PDB file of C-alpha atoms in Angstrom:
ATOM      1  CA  MET A 109    -110.253  52.846 115.021  1.00  0.00           C
ATOM      2  CA  LEU A 110    -108.878  50.952 112.018  1.00  0.00           C
ATOM      3  CA  ARG A 111    -110.410  53.548 109.687  1.00  0.00           C
ATOM      4  CA  ARG A 112    -108.700  56.368 111.627  1.00  0.00           C
ATOM      5  CA  LEU A 113    -105.365  54.553 111.458  1.00  0.00           C
ATOM      6  CA  ASN A 114    -105.797  54.115 107.723  1.00  0.00           C
ATOM      7  CA  GLU A 115    -106.585  57.837 107.319  1.00  0.00           C
ATOM      8  CA  LYS A 116    -103.259  58.606 109.045  1.00  0.00           C
ATOM      9  CA  GLY A 117    -101.391  56.192 106.804  1.00  0.00           C
ATOM     10  CA  ILE A 118    -100.835  53.650 109.578  1.00  0.00           C
ATOM     11  CA  ALA A 119    -101.299  50.027 108.540  1.00  0.00           C
ATOM     12  CA  PRO A 120    -102.201  47.658 111.378  1.00  0.00           C
ATOM     13  CA  ILE A 121    -100.370  44.350 111.449  1.00  0.00           C
ATOM     14  CA  TRP A 122    -102.364  41.300 112.429  1.00  0.00           C
ATOM     15  CA  GLY A 123    -100.643  38.342 113.972  1.00  0.00           C
ATOM     16  CA  VAL A 124     -99.915  36.280 117.030  1.00  0.00           C
ATOM     17  CA  ALA A 125     -98.782  38.134 120.156  1.00  0.00           C
ATOM     18  CA  GLU A 126     -96.153  35.493 120.878  1.00  0.00           C
ATOM     19  CA  LYS A 127     -94.478  36.249 117.506  1.00  0.00           C
ATOM     20  CA  ILE A 128     -94.713  39.994 116.949  1.00  0.00           C
ATOM     21  CA  ARG A 129     -91.322  40.369 115.240  1.00  0.00           C
ATOM     22  CA  GLU A 130     -92.052  37.494 112.847  1.00  0.00           C
ATOM     23  CA  PHE A 131     -95.424  38.945 111.840  1.00  0.00           C
ATOM     24  CA  ILE A 132     -93.876  42.350 111.178  1.00  0.00           C
ATOM     25  CA  GLU A 133     -91.367  40.659 108.860  1.00  0.00           C
ATOM     26  CA  ILE A 134     -94.148  38.746 107.078  1.00  0.00           C
ATOM     27  CA  ALA A 135     -96.213  41.925 106.662  1.00  0.00           C
ATOM     28  CA  ASN A 136     -93.236  43.819 105.265  1.00  0.00           C
ATOM     29  CA  GLU A 137     -92.093  41.060 102.936  1.00  0.00           C
ATOM     30  CA  HIS A 138     -95.435  39.808 101.603  1.00  0.00           C
ATOM     31  CA  TYR A 139     -97.696  42.839 101.840  1.00  0.00           C
ATOM     32  CA  GLY A 140     -95.253  45.689 101.238  1.00  0.00           C
ATOM     33  CA  ILE A 141     -96.264  47.491 104.417  1.00  0.00           C
ATOM     34  CA  ASN A 142     -92.762  48.701 105.362  1.00  0.00           C
ATOM     35  CA  ALA A 143     -93.568  48.750 109.092  1.00  0.00           C
ATOM     36  CA  PRO A 144     -90.755  49.564 111.494  1.00  0.00           C
ATOM     37  CA  LYS A 145     -89.123  46.636 113.268  1.00  0.00           C
ATOM     38  CA  GLU A 146     -88.787  48.459 116.599  1.00  0.00           C
ATOM     39  CA  PHE A 147     -91.096  50.800 118.499  1.00  0.00           C
ATOM     40  CA  ASP A 148     -90.990  53.408 121.258  1.00  0.00           C
ATOM     41  CA  VAL A 149     -94.099  51.926 122.881  1.00  0.00           C
ATOM     42  CA  VAL A 150     -95.967  48.639 122.599  1.00  0.00           C
ATOM     43  CA  LEU A 151     -99.540  48.927 123.875  1.00  0.00           C
ATOM     44  CA  SER A 152    -101.816  46.073 124.888  1.00  0.00           C
ATOM     45  CA  THR A 153    -105.395  46.875 125.848  1.00  0.00           C
ATOM     46  CA  LEU A 154    -107.726  44.252 127.273  1.00  0.00           C
ATOM     47  CA  ALA A 155    -105.923  41.409 125.528  1.00  0.00           C
ATOM     48  CA  PHE A 156    -103.181  40.154 127.838  1.00  0.00           C
ATOM     49  CA  HIS A 157    -105.521  37.934 129.892  1.00  0.00           C
ATOM     50  CA  ARG A 158    -106.331  36.036 126.697  1.00  0.00           C
ATOM     51  CA  SER A 159    -102.751  35.022 125.957  1.00  0.00           C
ATOM     52  CA  LEU A 160    -101.973  31.333 126.247  1.00  0.00           C
ATOM     53  CA  LYS A 161     -98.386  31.971 127.293  1.00  0.00           C
ATOM     54  CA  PRO A 162     -98.137  35.412 128.930  1.00  0.00           C
ATOM     55  CA  GLU A 163     -94.386  35.182 129.538  1.00  0.00           C
ATOM     56  CA  ILE A 164     -93.715  34.496 125.850  1.00  0.00           C
ATOM     57  CA  VAL A 165     -95.980  37.421 124.900  1.00  0.00           C
ATOM     58  CA  LEU A 166     -93.954  39.709 127.169  1.00  0.00           C
ATOM     59  CA  LYS A 167     -90.702  38.501 125.587  1.00  0.00           C
ATOM     60  CA  SER A 168     -92.210  39.085 122.151  1.00  0.00           C
ATOM     61  CA  MET A 169     -93.224  42.631 123.117  1.00  0.00           C
ATOM     62  CA  LYS A 170     -89.753  43.345 124.475  1.00  0.00           C
ATOM     63  CA  SER A 171     -88.143  42.049 121.271  1.00  0.00           C
ATOM     64  CA  VAL A 172     -89.675  44.879 119.214  1.00  0.00           C
ATOM     65  CA  LEU A 173     -88.869  47.729 121.606  1.00  0.00           C
ATOM     66  CA  LYS A 174     -86.224  50.334 120.898  1.00  0.00           C
ATOM     67  CA  GLU A 175     -83.692  50.951 123.666  1.00  0.00           C
ATOM     68  CA  SER A 176     -85.169  52.939 126.573  1.00  0.00           C
ATOM     69  CA  SER A 177     -88.727  52.126 125.455  1.00  0.00           C
ATOM     70  CA  LYS A 178     -91.672  50.571 127.246  1.00  0.00           C
ATOM     71  CA  VAL A 179     -94.675  48.286 127.102  1.00  0.00           C
ATOM     72  CA  ILE A 180     -97.978  49.540 128.487  1.00  0.00           C
ATOM     73  CA  ILE A 181    -100.617  46.996 129.408  1.00  0.00           C
ATOM     74  CA  VAL A 182    -104.168  47.875 130.409  1.00  0.00           C
ATOM     75  CA  ASP A 183    -106.054  44.751 131.360  1.00  0.00           C
ATOM     76  CA  ILE A 184    -108.496  43.185 133.777  1.00  0.00           C
ATOM     77  CA  LEU A 185    -107.779  42.479 137.404  1.00  0.00           C
ATOM     78  CA  LYS A 186    -108.118  38.950 138.697  1.00  0.00           C
ATOM     79  CA  HIS A 187    -111.743  37.982 139.324  1.00  0.00           C
ATOM     80  CA  GLU A 188    -113.806  34.882 140.095  1.00  0.00           C
ATOM     81  CA  HIS A 189    -116.121  34.786 137.069  1.00  0.00           C
ATOM     82  CA  GLU A 190    -115.228  31.377 135.607  1.00  0.00           C
ATOM     83  CA  GLU A 191    -118.048  31.692 133.052  1.00  0.00           C
ATOM     84  CA  PHE A 192    -115.894  34.207 131.140  1.00  0.00           C
ATOM     85  CA  LYS A 193    -113.638  31.350 130.067  1.00  0.00           C
ATOM     86  CA  GLU A 194    -116.575  29.960 128.091  1.00  0.00           C
ATOM     87  CA  THR A 195    -118.580  33.042 127.135  1.00  0.00           C
ATOM     88  CA  LEU A 196    -115.648  35.352 126.325  1.00  0.00           C
ATOM     89  CA  LYS A 197    -112.982  32.715 125.638  1.00  0.00           C
ATOM     90  CA  ASP A 198    -110.742  34.233 128.307  1.00  0.00           C
ATOM     91  CA  THR A 199    -107.646  32.159 129.058  1.00  0.00           C
ATOM     92  CA  HIS A 200    -106.933  33.774 132.431  1.00  0.00           C
ATOM     93  CA  LEU A 201    -109.337  35.398 134.859  1.00  0.00           C
ATOM     94  CA  GLY A 202    -107.168  38.501 134.919  1.00  0.00           C
ATOM     95  CA  PHE A 203    -104.060  39.074 137.021  1.00  0.00           C
ATOM     96  CA  THR A 204    -103.403  40.592 140.435  1.00  0.00           C
ATOM     97  CA  LEU A 205    -100.898  43.424 140.578  1.00  0.00           C
ATOM     98  CA  GLU A 206     -98.493  41.060 142.312  1.00  0.00           C
ATOM     99  CA  GLU A 207     -98.898  38.447 139.567  1.00  0.00           C
ATOM    100  CA  ILE A 208     -98.305  40.869 136.703  1.00  0.00           C
ATOM    101  CA  GLU A 209     -95.352  42.451 138.514  1.00  0.00           C
ATOM    102  CA  GLY A 210     -93.814  39.043 139.237  1.00  0.00           C
ATOM    103  CA  LEU A 211     -94.320  37.778 135.693  1.00  0.00           C
ATOM    104  CA  ALA A 212     -93.050  40.950 134.023  1.00  0.00           C
ATOM    105  CA  SER A 213     -90.083  41.339 136.412  1.00  0.00           C
ATOM    106  CA  ARG A 214     -88.593  38.136 135.032  1.00  0.00           C
ATOM    107  CA  ILE A 215     -88.273  39.868 131.643  1.00  0.00           C
ATOM    108  CA  PHE A 216     -88.153  43.623 132.272  1.00  0.00           C
ATOM    109  CA  PRO A 217     -85.780  45.394 134.684  1.00  0.00           C
ATOM    110  CA  LYS A 218     -88.389  47.906 135.855  1.00  0.00           C
ATOM    111  CA  VAL A 219     -92.114  47.216 136.263  1.00  0.00           C
ATOM    112  CA  MET A 220     -94.781  49.513 137.673  1.00  0.00           C
ATOM    113  CA  ALA A 221     -98.353  48.251 138.055  1.00  0.00           C
ATOM    114  CA  GLN A 222    -101.298  50.041 139.593  1.00  0.00           C
ATOM    115  CA  TYR A 223    -105.050  49.930 139.847  1.00  0.00           C
ATOM    116  CA  ILE A 224    -106.836  52.379 137.590  1.00  0.00           C
ATOM    117  CA  ASP A 225    -110.166  54.040 138.188  1.00  0.00           C
ATOM    118  CA  ALA A 226    -111.910  52.230 135.353  1.00  0.00           C
ATOM    119  CA  TYR A 227    -113.667  48.946 134.767  1.00  0.00           C
ATOM    120  CA  CYS A 228    -115.172  46.626 132.170  1.00  0.00           C
ATOM    121  CA  GLU A 229    -118.772  45.564 132.330  1.00  0.00           C
ATOM    122  CA  VAL A 230    -120.000  42.386 130.690  1.00  0.00           C
ATOM    123  CA  ASP A 231    -123.620  41.283 131.129  1.00  0.00           C
ATOM    124  CA  GLY A 232    -123.885  43.292 134.336  1.00  0.00           C
ATOM    125  CA  VAL A 233    -120.621  41.925 135.771  1.00  0.00           C
ATOM    126  CA  ILE A 234    -118.081  44.606 136.619  1.00  0.00           C
ATOM    127  CA  VAL A 235    -114.363  43.792 136.544  1.00  0.00           C
ATOM    128  CA  GLY A 236    -111.674  46.260 137.599  1.00  0.00           C
ATOM    129  CA  LEU A 237    -108.657  47.225 135.507  1.00  0.00           C
ATOM    130  CA  TYR A 238    -104.946  47.719 136.052  1.00  0.00           C
ATOM    131  CA  ASN A 239    -102.223  49.536 134.185  1.00  0.00           C
ATOM    132  CA  ALA A 240     -98.707  48.092 133.984  1.00  0.00           C
ATOM    133  CA  VAL A 241     -95.711  49.910 132.525  1.00  0.00           C
ATOM    134  CA  LEU A 242     -92.744  47.677 131.690  1.00  0.00           C
ATOM    135  CA  TYR A 243     -89.478  49.454 130.941  1.00  0.00           C
ATOM    136  CA  LYS A 244     -86.845  47.935 128.675  1.00  0.00           C
ATOM    137  CA  LYS A 245     -84.084  49.786 130.561  1.00  0.00           C
TER     138      LYS A 245
END
């Protein structure tokens, strides 16, 4: 994926999800990337359950959105496999639709979350996925 981005002239920016805007500024200033400071869409795939402070991550995502833009999160549904905290270094065991809607609704005016017909499989354990769309306006 990184190779394909590079072929299209898109430079990925590495950083901490809680400080997206700051890492864009660092990348632009120190590495000459010239990345935009605002985006039409911020996409998070299979990462949100690993955030230490999900509410701060959501605020960080919102801070780099253009007006009338959105965040799309695809992540794992809440499950009972505690071993993933050790083996996969997961911070949270996923989120229910109600949890993600409640958390995101404190920051975004419109939130739509739904189950999706997909799953992750790790060592024979199957975990369902959800899709959440968080609208800035």
